[in-house]
Short mmCIF file of C-alpha atoms (C1' of nucleotides) in Angstrom, two decimals:
data_model
loop_
_atom_site.label_atom_id
_atom_site.label_comp_id
_atom_site.label_asym_id
_atom_site.label_seq_id
_atom_site.Cartn_x
_atom_site.Cartn_y
_atom_site.Cartn_z
CA UNK A 1 0.00 0.00 0.00
CA UNK A 2 2.12 2.84 -1.28
CA UNK A 3 2.09 5.91 0.92
CA UNK A 4 2.69 8.01 -2.12
CA UNK A 5 -0.87 7.40 -3.19
CA UNK A 6 -2.50 8.35 0.08
CA UNK A 7 -1.70 12.04 0.16
CA UNK A 8 -5.02 13.84 -0.26
CA UNK A 9 -3.42 17.25 -0.57
CA UNK A 10 -1.59 16.33 -3.71
CA UNK A 11 -2.41 18.66 -6.53
CA UNK A 12 -3.32 17.28 -9.90
CA UNK A 13 -0.28 17.33 -12.16
CA UNK A 14 -2.22 16.99 -15.38
CA UNK A 15 -5.33 18.43 -16.99
CA UNK A 16 -7.41 15.28 -16.58
CA UNK A 17 -7.83 12.75 -13.81
CA UNK A 18 -6.76 9.99 -16.18
CA UNK A 19 -3.43 11.63 -16.83
CA UNK A 20 -2.68 12.60 -13.26
CA UNK A 21 -3.64 9.13 -12.07
CA UNK A 22 -1.31 7.73 -14.72
CA UNK A 23 1.51 9.86 -13.37
CA UNK A 24 0.87 8.79 -9.79
CA UNK A 25 0.68 5.07 -10.55
CA UNK A 26 3.77 5.30 -12.76
CA UNK A 27 5.69 7.05 -10.01
CA UNK A 28 4.63 4.37 -7.54
CA UNK A 29 5.77 1.58 -9.86
CA UNK A 30 9.11 3.21 -10.68
CA UNK A 31 9.65 3.82 -6.97
CA UNK A 32 9.20 0.10 -6.42
CA UNK A 33 6.07 0.49 -4.31
CA UNK A 34 4.49 -2.54 -5.92
CA UNK A 35 6.03 -5.99 -5.97
CA UNK A 36 7.08 -7.12 -9.42
CA UNK A 37 4.36 -9.34 -10.78
CA UNK A 38 1.75 -7.94 -8.40
CA UNK A 39 -1.79 -7.59 -9.70
CA UNK A 40 -3.16 -4.06 -9.79
CA UNK A 41 -6.82 -4.41 -8.92
CA UNK A 42 -8.92 -1.66 -10.37
CA UNK A 43 -11.25 -1.30 -7.40
CA UNK A 44 -8.41 -1.03 -4.90
CA UNK A 45 -6.70 1.64 -6.94
CA UNK A 46 -10.07 3.32 -7.12
CA UNK A 47 -10.24 3.49 -3.32
CA UNK A 48 -6.63 4.64 -2.92
CA UNK A 49 -6.88 7.33 -5.55
CA UNK A 50 -10.40 8.53 -4.84
CA UNK A 51 -11.54 8.38 -8.44
CA UNK A 52 -13.80 6.05 -10.36
CA UNK A 53 -12.72 3.02 -12.35
CA UNK A 54 -12.77 4.91 -15.64
CA UNK A 55 -9.61 7.00 -15.19
CA UNK A 56 -7.94 4.11 -13.39
CA UNK A 57 -8.51 1.77 -16.32
CA UNK A 58 -7.32 4.47 -18.65
CA UNK A 59 -4.12 4.86 -16.67
CA UNK A 60 -3.49 1.13 -16.48
CA UNK A 61 -3.85 0.82 -20.22
CA UNK A 62 -1.45 3.65 -20.82
CA UNK A 63 1.12 2.16 -18.47
CA UNK A 64 0.76 -1.23 -20.14
CA UNK A 65 1.50 0.42 -23.47
CA UNK A 66 4.58 2.00 -21.91
CA UNK A 67 5.74 -1.44 -20.95
CA UNK A 68 5.47 -1.00 -17.20
CA UNK A 69 2.46 -3.29 -16.82
CA UNK A 70 1.35 -6.50 -18.42
CA UNK A 71 -2.22 -7.05 -19.51
CA UNK A 72 -4.13 -10.27 -19.90
CA UNK A 73 -7.69 -10.09 -21.25
CA UNK A 74 -10.32 -10.63 -18.58
CA UNK A 75 -7.55 -10.96 -16.05
CA UNK A 76 -6.32 -7.44 -15.60
CA UNK A 77 -2.99 -5.75 -15.17
CA UNK A 78 0.11 -6.72 -13.25
CA UNK A 79 3.48 -5.11 -12.69
CA UNK A 80 5.87 -6.31 -15.33
CA UNK A 81 8.82 -8.25 -14.00
CA UNK A 82 12.13 -6.91 -15.14
CA UNK A 83 15.05 -9.29 -14.99
CA UNK A 84 18.39 -7.73 -14.23
CA UNK A 85 19.41 -8.87 -17.69
CA UNK A 86 16.60 -6.81 -19.18
CA UNK A 87 17.74 -3.70 -17.37
CA UNK A 88 21.27 -4.30 -18.61
CA UNK A 89 20.05 -5.02 -22.14
CA UNK A 90 18.17 -1.74 -22.11
CA UNK A 91 21.56 -0.03 -22.04
CA UNK A 92 22.63 -2.02 -25.10
CA UNK A 93 19.57 -0.73 -26.90
CA UNK A 94 20.16 2.80 -25.68
CA UNK A 95 23.72 2.61 -26.91
CA UNK A 96 22.46 1.82 -30.40
CA UNK A 97 19.70 4.41 -30.36
CA UNK A 98 21.74 7.24 -28.91
CA UNK A 99 24.69 6.55 -31.19
CA UNK A 100 22.30 6.84 -34.14
CA UNK A 101 21.00 10.10 -32.70
CA UNK A 102 24.55 11.42 -32.42
CA UNK A 103 25.34 10.49 -36.02
CA UNK A 104 22.15 12.06 -37.33
CA UNK A 105 22.81 15.20 -35.30
CA UNK A 106 26.27 15.40 -36.84
CA UNK A 107 24.90 14.85 -40.34
CA UNK A 108 22.01 17.26 -39.98
CA UNK A 109 23.66 19.92 -37.86
CA UNK A 110 22.68 21.83 -34.73
CA UNK A 111 20.84 25.10 -34.66
CA UNK A 112 21.95 28.03 -32.53
CA UNK A 113 19.67 27.16 -29.62
CA UNK A 114 20.88 23.61 -29.49
CA UNK A 115 24.51 24.67 -29.61
CA UNK A 116 23.87 27.12 -26.78
CA UNK A 117 22.19 24.50 -24.58
CA UNK A 118 24.97 21.98 -25.07
CA UNK A 119 27.71 24.50 -24.53
CA UNK A 120 26.03 25.62 -21.33
CA UNK A 121 25.71 22.00 -20.22
CA UNK A 122 29.39 21.39 -20.93
CA UNK A 123 30.43 24.54 -19.05
CA UNK A 124 28.19 23.74 -16.08
CA UNK A 125 29.59 20.24 -15.97
CA UNK A 126 33.15 21.53 -16.08
CA UNK A 127 32.41 23.79 -13.11
CA UNK A 128 30.73 21.06 -11.07
CA UNK A 129 33.42 18.49 -11.68
CA UNK A 130 36.24 20.83 -10.79
CA UNK A 131 35.39 20.14 -7.14
CA UNK A 132 37.25 17.47 -5.23
CA UNK A 133 34.07 15.79 -4.12
CA UNK A 134 30.43 15.85 -5.17
CA UNK A 135 27.64 16.52 -2.69
CA UNK A 136 24.22 15.02 -3.17
CA UNK A 137 23.03 18.32 -4.62
CA UNK A 138 25.98 18.32 -6.99
CA UNK A 139 25.01 14.88 -8.23
CA UNK A 140 21.45 16.01 -8.84
CA UNK A 141 22.74 19.09 -10.62
CA UNK A 142 25.02 16.95 -12.78
CA UNK A 143 22.07 14.69 -13.55
CA UNK A 144 20.28 17.70 -15.01
CA UNK A 145 23.36 18.64 -17.02
CA UNK A 146 23.63 15.10 -18.34
CA UNK A 147 19.96 15.07 -19.26
CA UNK A 148 20.21 18.38 -21.10
CA UNK A 149 23.14 17.12 -23.15
CA UNK A 150 21.53 13.87 -24.23
CA UNK A 151 18.08 15.31 -24.72
CA UNK A 152 19.37 18.05 -26.98
CA UNK A 153 21.12 15.51 -29.16
CA UNK A 154 17.88 13.56 -29.47
CA UNK A 155 16.19 16.75 -30.57
CA UNK A 156 18.94 17.56 -33.01
CA UNK A 157 18.61 14.14 -34.63
CA UNK A 158 15.33 15.51 -36.08
CA UNK A 159 13.79 12.12 -35.41
CA UNK A 160 10.91 12.07 -32.98
CA UNK A 161 10.76 8.29 -32.83
CA UNK A 162 14.31 8.09 -31.51
CA UNK A 163 13.62 10.23 -28.49
CA UNK A 164 10.46 8.27 -27.74
CA UNK A 165 12.32 4.99 -27.83
CA UNK A 166 15.12 6.18 -25.61
CA UNK A 167 12.48 7.22 -23.13
CA UNK A 168 11.05 3.71 -23.24
CA UNK A 169 14.48 2.32 -22.40
CA UNK A 170 14.69 4.55 -19.36
CA UNK A 171 11.27 3.71 -17.99
CA UNK A 172 12.23 0.65 -16.05
CA UNK A 173 11.23 -0.15 -12.49
CA UNK A 174 13.55 -1.10 -9.65
CA UNK A 175 15.16 2.26 -9.55
CA UNK A 176 17.98 0.70 -7.56
CA UNK A 177 20.18 0.94 -10.63
CA UNK A 178 19.60 4.67 -10.76
CA UNK A 179 21.27 5.04 -7.42
CA UNK A 180 23.91 2.45 -8.17
CA UNK A 181 24.84 4.32 -11.31
CA UNK A 182 25.73 7.44 -9.41
CA UNK A 183 29.32 6.28 -9.63
CA UNK A 184 32.69 7.42 -8.70
CA UNK A 185 33.77 10.95 -9.44
CA UNK A 186 36.42 9.54 -11.75
CA UNK A 187 33.75 7.87 -13.88
CA UNK A 188 31.66 11.01 -14.02
CA UNK A 189 34.66 13.03 -15.13
CA UNK A 190 35.45 10.58 -17.88
CA UNK A 191 31.86 10.60 -19.08
CA UNK A 192 31.79 14.36 -19.08
CA UNK A 193 34.93 14.31 -21.18
CA UNK A 194 33.07 11.98 -23.56
CA UNK A 195 30.44 14.70 -23.85
CA UNK A 196 33.05 17.20 -24.94
CA UNK A 197 34.40 14.87 -27.61
CA UNK A 198 30.95 13.92 -28.86
CA UNK A 199 30.05 17.57 -29.19
CA UNK A 200 33.27 18.23 -31.08
CA UNK A 201 32.52 15.40 -33.46
CA UNK A 202 29.00 16.68 -34.05
CA UNK A 203 30.24 20.23 -34.66
CA UNK A 204 32.78 18.90 -37.16
CA UNK A 205 30.08 16.85 -38.91
CA UNK A 206 32.04 13.70 -38.10
CA UNK A 207 29.02 11.41 -38.08
CA UNK A 208 30.83 8.13 -37.76
CA UNK A 209 33.03 9.37 -34.93
CA UNK A 210 30.09 10.85 -33.06
CA UNK A 211 28.29 7.54 -33.40
CA UNK A 212 31.18 5.48 -32.11
CA UNK A 213 31.90 7.82 -29.21
CA UNK A 214 28.28 7.85 -28.12
CA UNK A 215 28.00 4.10 -28.42
CA UNK A 216 30.96 3.57 -26.15
CA UNK A 217 29.75 6.34 -23.85
CA UNK A 218 26.45 4.61 -23.17
CA UNK A 219 27.95 1.13 -23.19
CA UNK A 220 30.33 2.17 -20.44
CA UNK A 221 27.35 2.89 -18.21
CA UNK A 222 26.22 -0.67 -18.82
CA UNK A 223 29.63 -1.93 -17.83
CA UNK A 224 29.61 0.10 -14.63
CA UNK A 225 26.13 -1.15 -13.85
CA UNK A 226 27.10 -4.78 -14.35
CA UNK A 227 30.16 -4.30 -12.17
CA UNK A 228 28.11 -2.64 -9.45
CA UNK A 229 25.44 -5.34 -9.57
CA UNK A 230 28.00 -8.10 -9.37
CA UNK A 231 29.58 -6.44 -6.36
CA UNK A 232 33.00 -6.05 -7.89
CA UNK A 233 34.97 -2.92 -6.96
CA UNK A 234 35.59 -0.05 -9.31
CA UNK A 235 39.08 -0.43 -10.73
CA UNK A 236 41.46 2.24 -9.55
CA UNK A 237 43.39 4.28 -12.05
CA UNK A 238 45.56 7.35 -11.54
CA UNK A 239 43.30 8.50 -8.76
CA UNK A 240 44.28 11.81 -7.25
CA UNK B 1 -15.72 6.41 -44.16
CA UNK B 2 -13.72 3.22 -44.43
CA UNK B 3 -15.63 0.30 -45.87
CA UNK B 4 -13.50 -2.00 -43.84
CA UNK B 5 -15.41 -0.96 -40.76
CA UNK B 6 -18.85 -1.50 -42.14
CA UNK B 7 -18.81 -5.26 -42.63
CA UNK B 8 -21.25 -6.64 -40.08
CA UNK B 9 -20.26 -10.25 -40.72
CA UNK B 10 -16.76 -9.70 -39.52
CA UNK B 11 -15.84 -12.06 -36.75
CA UNK B 12 -14.21 -10.72 -33.61
CA UNK B 13 -10.48 -11.29 -33.80
CA UNK B 14 -9.83 -10.82 -30.12
CA UNK B 15 -11.32 -11.91 -26.81
CA UNK B 16 -12.72 -8.50 -25.93
CA UNK B 17 -14.49 -5.82 -27.90
CA UNK B 18 -11.80 -3.34 -26.92
CA UNK B 19 -9.08 -5.44 -28.50
CA UNK B 20 -10.95 -6.32 -31.66
CA UNK B 21 -11.97 -2.70 -32.12
CA UNK B 22 -8.32 -1.76 -31.66
CA UNK B 23 -7.36 -4.18 -34.43
CA UNK B 24 -9.99 -2.85 -36.79
CA UNK B 25 -9.15 0.80 -36.27
CA UNK B 26 -5.44 0.07 -36.57
CA UNK B 27 -6.00 -1.79 -39.82
CA UNK B 28 -8.03 1.12 -41.16
CA UNK B 29 -5.30 3.60 -40.26
CA UNK B 30 -2.49 1.50 -41.71
CA UNK B 31 -4.55 1.02 -44.86
CA UNK B 32 -4.75 4.78 -45.16
CA UNK B 33 -8.51 4.92 -44.74
CA UNK B 34 -8.22 8.06 -42.65
CA UNK B 35 -6.56 11.24 -43.78
CA UNK B 36 -3.38 12.06 -41.87
CA UNK B 37 -4.25 14.56 -39.21
CA UNK B 38 -7.94 13.64 -39.26
CA UNK B 39 -9.84 13.71 -35.98
CA UNK B 40 -11.27 10.41 -34.85
CA UNK B 41 -14.57 11.28 -33.18
CA UNK B 42 -15.57 8.78 -30.58
CA UNK B 43 -19.28 8.87 -31.32
CA UNK B 44 -18.82 8.34 -35.05
CA UNK B 45 -16.56 5.36 -34.47
CA UNK B 46 -19.22 4.15 -32.06
CA UNK B 47 -21.81 4.20 -34.82
CA UNK B 48 -19.54 2.57 -37.39
CA UNK B 49 -18.38 -0.19 -35.09
CA UNK B 50 -21.63 -0.85 -33.30
CA UNK B 51 -20.15 -0.71 -29.82
CA UNK B 52 -20.30 1.82 -27.03
CA UNK B 53 -17.78 4.55 -26.37
CA UNK B 54 -15.97 2.52 -23.73
CA UNK B 55 -14.17 0.05 -26.01
CA UNK B 56 -13.66 2.78 -28.61
CA UNK B 57 -11.89 5.02 -26.11
CA UNK B 58 -9.86 2.07 -24.96
CA UNK B 59 -8.78 1.36 -28.52
CA UNK B 60 -7.92 4.98 -29.27
CA UNK B 61 -5.75 5.16 -26.19
CA UNK B 62 -3.94 2.00 -27.13
CA UNK B 63 -3.32 3.25 -30.66
CA UNK B 64 -2.05 6.56 -29.32
CA UNK B 65 0.43 4.67 -27.18
CA UNK B 66 1.53 2.75 -30.27
CA UNK B 67 2.26 6.06 -31.93
CA UNK B 68 -0.42 5.85 -34.59
CA UNK B 69 -2.61 8.53 -33.06
CA UNK B 70 -1.96 11.79 -31.30
CA UNK B 71 -3.85 12.76 -28.20
CA UNK B 72 -4.62 16.19 -26.81
CA UNK B 73 -6.45 16.42 -23.49
CA UNK B 74 -10.08 17.45 -23.86
CA UNK B 75 -9.58 17.53 -27.59
CA UNK B 76 -9.43 13.89 -28.55
CA UNK B 77 -7.45 11.78 -30.95
CA UNK B 78 -6.22 12.42 -34.45
CA UNK B 79 -4.26 10.40 -36.97
CA UNK B 80 -0.60 11.12 -36.55
CA UNK B 81 1.04 12.70 -39.55
CA UNK B 82 4.09 10.85 -40.76
CA UNK B 83 6.50 12.77 -42.90
CA UNK B 84 8.27 10.77 -45.56
CA UNK B 85 11.45 11.55 -43.68
CA UNK B 86 10.02 9.86 -40.59
CA UNK B 87 9.22 6.72 -42.54
CA UNK B 88 12.74 6.69 -43.94
CA UNK B 89 14.25 7.37 -40.53
CA UNK B 90 12.32 4.44 -39.13
CA UNK B 91 14.52 2.22 -41.31
CA UNK B 92 17.62 3.82 -39.82
CA UNK B 93 16.34 2.94 -36.38
CA UNK B 94 15.40 -0.56 -37.46
CA UNK B 95 18.89 -1.02 -38.89
CA UNK B 96 20.37 -0.25 -35.48
CA UNK B 97 17.89 -2.37 -33.54
CA UNK B 98 18.00 -5.39 -35.81
CA UNK B 99 21.77 -5.31 -36.05
CA UNK B 100 21.90 -5.39 -32.26
CA UNK B 101 19.48 -8.32 -32.30
CA UNK B 102 21.72 -10.17 -34.75
CA UNK B 103 24.79 -9.60 -32.61
CA UNK B 104 23.03 -10.71 -29.44
CA UNK B 105 21.71 -13.79 -31.21
CA UNK B 106 25.24 -14.62 -32.32
CA UNK B 107 26.61 -14.08 -28.82
CA UNK B 108 23.86 -15.96 -27.05
CA UNK B 109 23.26 -18.74 -29.55
CA UNK B 110 20.17 -20.26 -31.15
CA UNK B 111 18.25 -23.19 -29.79
CA UNK B 112 17.20 -26.14 -31.96
CA UNK B 113 13.75 -24.74 -32.70
CA UNK B 114 15.11 -21.42 -33.81
CA UNK B 115 17.72 -23.05 -36.04
CA UNK B 116 14.98 -25.19 -37.60
CA UNK B 117 12.73 -22.21 -38.30
CA UNK B 118 15.50 -20.19 -39.89
CA UNK B 119 16.77 -23.10 -41.97
CA UNK B 120 13.25 -23.73 -43.19
CA UNK B 121 12.87 -20.05 -44.06
CA UNK B 122 16.13 -20.08 -45.96
CA UNK B 123 15.16 -23.23 -47.86
CA UNK B 124 11.70 -21.91 -48.68
CA UNK B 125 13.20 -18.68 -49.88
CA UNK B 126 15.70 -20.54 -52.06
CA UNK B 127 12.85 -22.46 -53.67
CA UNK B 128 10.71 -19.39 -54.27
CA UNK B 129 13.51 -17.33 -55.72
CA UNK B 130 14.62 -20.04 -58.11
CA UNK B 131 11.72 -19.02 -60.34
CA UNK B 132 12.25 -16.57 -63.16
CA UNK B 133 9.44 -14.34 -62.02
CA UNK B 134 7.45 -13.87 -58.84
CA UNK B 135 3.65 -13.95 -58.84
CA UNK B 136 1.67 -11.93 -56.33
CA UNK B 137 1.24 -15.08 -54.23
CA UNK B 138 4.97 -15.68 -54.40
CA UNK B 139 5.61 -12.22 -53.06
CA UNK B 140 3.21 -12.79 -50.19
CA UNK B 141 4.84 -16.14 -49.50
CA UNK B 142 8.27 -14.53 -49.51
CA UNK B 143 6.97 -11.87 -47.15
CA UNK B 144 6.12 -14.63 -44.68
CA UNK B 145 9.57 -16.17 -45.13
CA UNK B 146 11.19 -12.81 -44.54
CA UNK B 147 9.11 -12.24 -41.43
CA UNK B 148 9.97 -15.66 -39.99
CA UNK B 149 13.67 -15.00 -40.45
CA UNK B 150 13.71 -11.61 -38.79
CA UNK B 151 11.26 -12.51 -36.07
CA UNK B 152 13.26 -15.54 -35.05
CA UNK B 153 16.38 -13.45 -34.70
CA UNK B 154 14.50 -11.02 -32.47
CA UNK B 155 13.46 -13.97 -30.33
CA UNK B 156 16.98 -15.36 -30.26
CA UNK B 157 18.33 -12.02 -29.04
CA UNK B 158 16.63 -12.92 -25.73
CA UNK B 159 15.61 -9.32 -25.43
CA UNK B 160 11.90 -8.67 -25.40
CA UNK B 161 12.29 -4.92 -25.61
CA UNK B 162 14.09 -5.18 -28.92
CA UNK B 163 11.27 -7.01 -30.65
CA UNK B 164 8.76 -4.55 -29.26
CA UNK B 165 10.70 -1.60 -30.58
CA UNK B 166 11.15 -3.08 -34.03
CA UNK B 167 7.40 -3.56 -34.12
CA UNK B 168 6.98 0.13 -33.30
CA UNK B 169 9.18 1.00 -36.27
CA UNK B 170 7.01 -1.07 -38.56
CA UNK B 171 3.69 0.37 -37.43
CA UNK B 172 3.59 3.33 -39.69
CA UNK B 173 0.61 4.51 -41.75
CA UNK B 174 0.56 5.28 -45.43
CA UNK B 175 1.31 1.74 -46.41
CA UNK B 176 2.29 2.96 -49.84
CA UNK B 177 5.87 2.22 -49.00
CA UNK B 178 4.98 -1.39 -48.31
CA UNK B 179 3.96 -1.81 -51.87
CA UNK B 180 6.78 0.29 -53.19
CA UNK B 181 9.22 -1.88 -51.34
CA UNK B 182 8.16 -5.02 -53.12
CA UNK B 183 11.12 -4.52 -55.33
CA UNK B 184 12.82 -6.11 -58.22
CA UNK B 185 13.53 -9.83 -58.12
CA UNK B 186 17.21 -9.01 -58.22
CA UNK B 187 16.91 -7.05 -54.98
CA UNK B 188 14.95 -9.81 -53.30
CA UNK B 189 17.57 -12.38 -54.30
CA UNK B 190 20.35 -10.23 -52.92
CA UNK B 191 18.49 -9.74 -49.66
CA UNK B 192 17.83 -13.43 -49.37
CA UNK B 193 21.53 -14.01 -49.84
CA UNK B 194 22.08 -11.55 -46.97
CA UNK B 195 19.88 -13.83 -44.87
CA UNK B 196 22.16 -16.79 -45.60
CA UNK B 197 25.25 -14.87 -44.62
CA UNK B 198 23.68 -13.44 -41.48
CA UNK B 199 22.65 -16.92 -40.40
CA UNK B 200 26.16 -18.20 -41.07
CA UNK B 201 27.62 -15.43 -38.95
CA UNK B 202 25.20 -16.16 -36.12
CA UNK B 203 25.96 -19.89 -36.24
CA UNK B 204 29.67 -19.15 -36.12
CA UNK B 205 29.16 -16.79 -33.18
CA UNK B 206 30.59 -13.96 -35.24
CA UNK B 207 28.70 -11.23 -33.43
CA UNK B 208 30.35 -8.25 -35.05
CA UNK B 209 29.94 -9.68 -38.55
CA UNK B 210 26.30 -10.54 -37.94
CA UNK B 211 25.72 -7.00 -36.71
CA UNK B 212 27.35 -5.37 -39.71
CA UNK B 213 25.59 -7.61 -42.21
CA UNK B 214 22.21 -6.98 -40.65
CA UNK B 215 22.79 -3.27 -40.47
CA UNK B 216 23.58 -3.08 -44.16
CA UNK B 217 20.74 -5.48 -44.93
CA UNK B 218 18.13 -3.20 -43.38
CA UNK B 219 19.82 -0.01 -44.55
CA UNK B 220 19.59 -1.25 -48.13
CA UNK B 221 15.82 -1.35 -47.81
CA UNK B 222 15.96 2.29 -46.82
CA UNK B 223 18.03 3.05 -49.89
CA UNK B 224 15.59 1.25 -52.17
CA UNK B 225 12.72 3.09 -50.54
CA UNK B 226 14.33 6.47 -51.00
CA UNK B 227 15.10 5.64 -54.63
CA UNK B 228 11.53 4.52 -55.24
CA UNK B 229 10.07 7.60 -53.56
CA UNK B 230 12.29 9.91 -55.56
CA UNK B 231 11.22 8.20 -58.76
CA UNK B 232 14.68 7.15 -59.84
CA UNK B 233 14.99 3.82 -61.63
CA UNK B 234 16.50 0.72 -60.09
CA UNK B 235 20.06 0.44 -61.34
CA UNK B 236 20.61 -2.52 -63.65
CA UNK B 237 23.36 -4.98 -62.90
CA UNK B 238 24.12 -8.33 -64.56
CA UNK B 239 20.43 -8.98 -65.10
CA UNK B 240 19.66 -12.30 -66.75
"C1'" DT C 1 -7.64 -37.45 1.54
"C1'" DG C 2 -8.04 -35.85 -2.84
"C1'" DT C 3 -10.53 -34.73 -7.07
"C1'" DC C 4 -14.23 -32.93 -9.36
"C1'" DC C 5 -18.23 -30.27 -9.60
"C1'" DT C 6 -21.19 -26.38 -8.39
"C1'" DA C 7 -22.33 -21.95 -6.75
"C1'" DA C 8 -21.12 -17.67 -4.79
"C1'" DA C 9 -17.98 -13.91 -4.74
"C1'" DA C 10 -15.11 -10.84 -6.97
"C1'" DA C 11 -12.88 -8.96 -10.84
"C1'" DT C 12 -12.95 -7.27 -15.42
"C1'" DG C 13 -15.75 -5.77 -19.79
"C1'" DT C 14 -19.38 -2.83 -21.54
"C1'" DA C 15 -23.05 0.52 -21.85
"C1'" DT C 16 -24.88 4.75 -20.54
"C1'" DA C 17 -25.99 8.94 -17.96
"C1'" DC C 18 -24.10 12.99 -16.45
"C1'" DA C 19 -20.19 16.63 -15.94
"C1'" DT C 20 -16.97 19.42 -17.97
"C1'" DC C 21 -14.64 21.48 -21.61
"C1'" DT C 22 -14.26 23.00 -26.47
"C1'" DT C 23 -16.04 24.86 -30.47
"C1'" DA C 24 -19.44 26.97 -33.30
"C1'" DT C 25 -22.95 30.24 -33.80
"C1'" DG C 26 -25.00 34.48 -33.46
"C1'" DT C 27 -25.83 38.65 -31.21
"C1'" DT C 28 -24.41 43.04 -29.33
"C1'" DG C 29 -21.58 46.90 -29.23
"C1'" DA C 30 -18.52 50.27 -31.11
"C1'" DT D 1 -17.61 45.75 -40.80
"C1'" DC D 2 -15.35 43.85 -37.17
"C1'" DA D 3 -14.36 42.57 -32.52
"C1'" DA D 4 -15.92 40.72 -28.33
"C1'" DC D 5 -18.99 38.37 -25.70
"C1'" DA D 6 -22.79 35.07 -24.68
"C1'" DT D 7 -25.06 31.11 -25.59
"C1'" DA D 8 -25.88 26.67 -27.50
"C1'" DA D 9 -24.31 22.59 -29.56
"C1'" DG D 10 -21.15 19.04 -29.63
"C1'" DA D 11 -17.22 16.52 -28.01
"C1'" DT D 12 -14.50 14.56 -24.39
"C1'" DG D 13 -14.00 13.26 -19.17
"C1'" DT D 14 -16.02 10.75 -15.35
"C1'" DA D 15 -19.03 7.97 -12.59
"C1'" DT D 16 -21.87 4.13 -12.18
"C1'" DA D 17 -24.96 0.26 -13.21
"C1'" DC D 18 -25.08 -3.96 -15.39
"C1'" DA D 19 -22.95 -8.14 -18.08
"C1'" DT D 20 -19.60 -11.42 -18.52
"C1'" DT D 21 -15.67 -13.85 -17.07
"C1'" DT D 22 -12.58 -15.49 -13.66
"C1'" DT D 23 -11.54 -16.92 -9.19
"C1'" DT D 24 -12.68 -18.72 -4.89
"C1'" DA D 25 -15.03 -21.61 -1.59
"C1'" DG D 26 -17.46 -25.42 -0.30
"C1'" DG D 27 -19.38 -29.86 -0.59
"C1'" DA D 28 -20.34 -34.38 -2.85
"C1'" DC D 29 -18.28 -38.41 -4.17
"C1'" DA D 30 -14.83 -41.89 -4.94
#
DNA sequence: TGTCCTAAAAATGTATACATCTTATGTTGA
DNA sequence: TCAACATAAGATGTATACATTTTTAGGACA
């Protein structure tokens, strides 16, 4: 019984009940408030959320289409089980999709706005990572920087479908890996350096190089994730 | 007003009205029965389909999640417009996704069933393409062969998300390109030969080679499509 | 004790009435 | 004539009653 759903003061985040209910159930799933495989009974959700079955059903359908729930006719919705291997594989897919986005961005070029956003993200990252240690706030701030960089490249690929699919890859429950992947400072610095090189390649219209750099960039996150999940230590290199 | 929706004898294809209505509306959209950008009014669909608004709304939501419709709160659903560039780009994405699937299949290996299906598909294709000319039935038969080959590789990648995303790439309206892409016999033969090589690479666990072959294999469809759309003729090479 | 059958309970599927929002229409005012 | 507003019509959003299916519970029988 997720506490997140019981707050009566919560303001609607979306124009319709269906959409705001979708957001709340999605948040609960991604936060791990439901057991994997658990059935989501419409009437219970109805009671928790204080709305009728109509918007609840609407939300469940939407979440099933997103891949967070599984649907069986006449048998309802249940939380989709994600194997660790599926979470890891999602990074393989992202590596392919984002490397394509980088190549297309290089081939098709950035506009002034996009260049400005990325350059700001690179500068902000440089400033953050100049510190000797990252606070929790710093990590959150770097997360925003990282998002801005990748999201802008998706936009610059001029390919709506790509961005949508990357988003699908990221919508995976068991957010444990999100925390796990908040890595060593060394790793973050290296990845930020990747960003610089990728941007260079895009600016120089070096499509193939941008693709390869981005592929390795995302794949390295997979590697870190696998290492973290298997409990092995981060290898030490020229640490200050 | 699509005729396809007016046949009262049509048998339900799915266990619930919602699902069968989803199938029928999807088919109508993919067949181009609705103008791109056209609003899909719930009550009209209700009349055409002979069901209440509940399953219609359910279907529209599902199709919006598939990317075939666009949804605006309080303003309903409309047929998503697909630019030609988006249809072409979908092949770029497919090339990345399917090449990943081929590599994973090579790395993870095929089971006996999968080997049998692919070998049957290759043999059937060999037999079909031995003819001097393909009838319409032959083309349909080869389409099934082609599907079996690709679908089995998706399965063998052991990565559910990959198959789902490829399916998203293929669900695109304006099926004109489907017809356009039913190419010259020469092209089909070459692509079938690709299938042989890709299978060889997978059997030999040559992941990188399988990936590269598949990437070019799918990309070549994009090239043919672009050529067909631009009205240029198919280049002639050593034609018998 | 275990299996099978039957009936009740509960869950999902569907239809429909009502609420809310959008859009169209037409009137008023300058 | 045109803009702005008011109203009505129509469309979507929501709640709820009813239908159908699934699940559960209990008992008969071997």
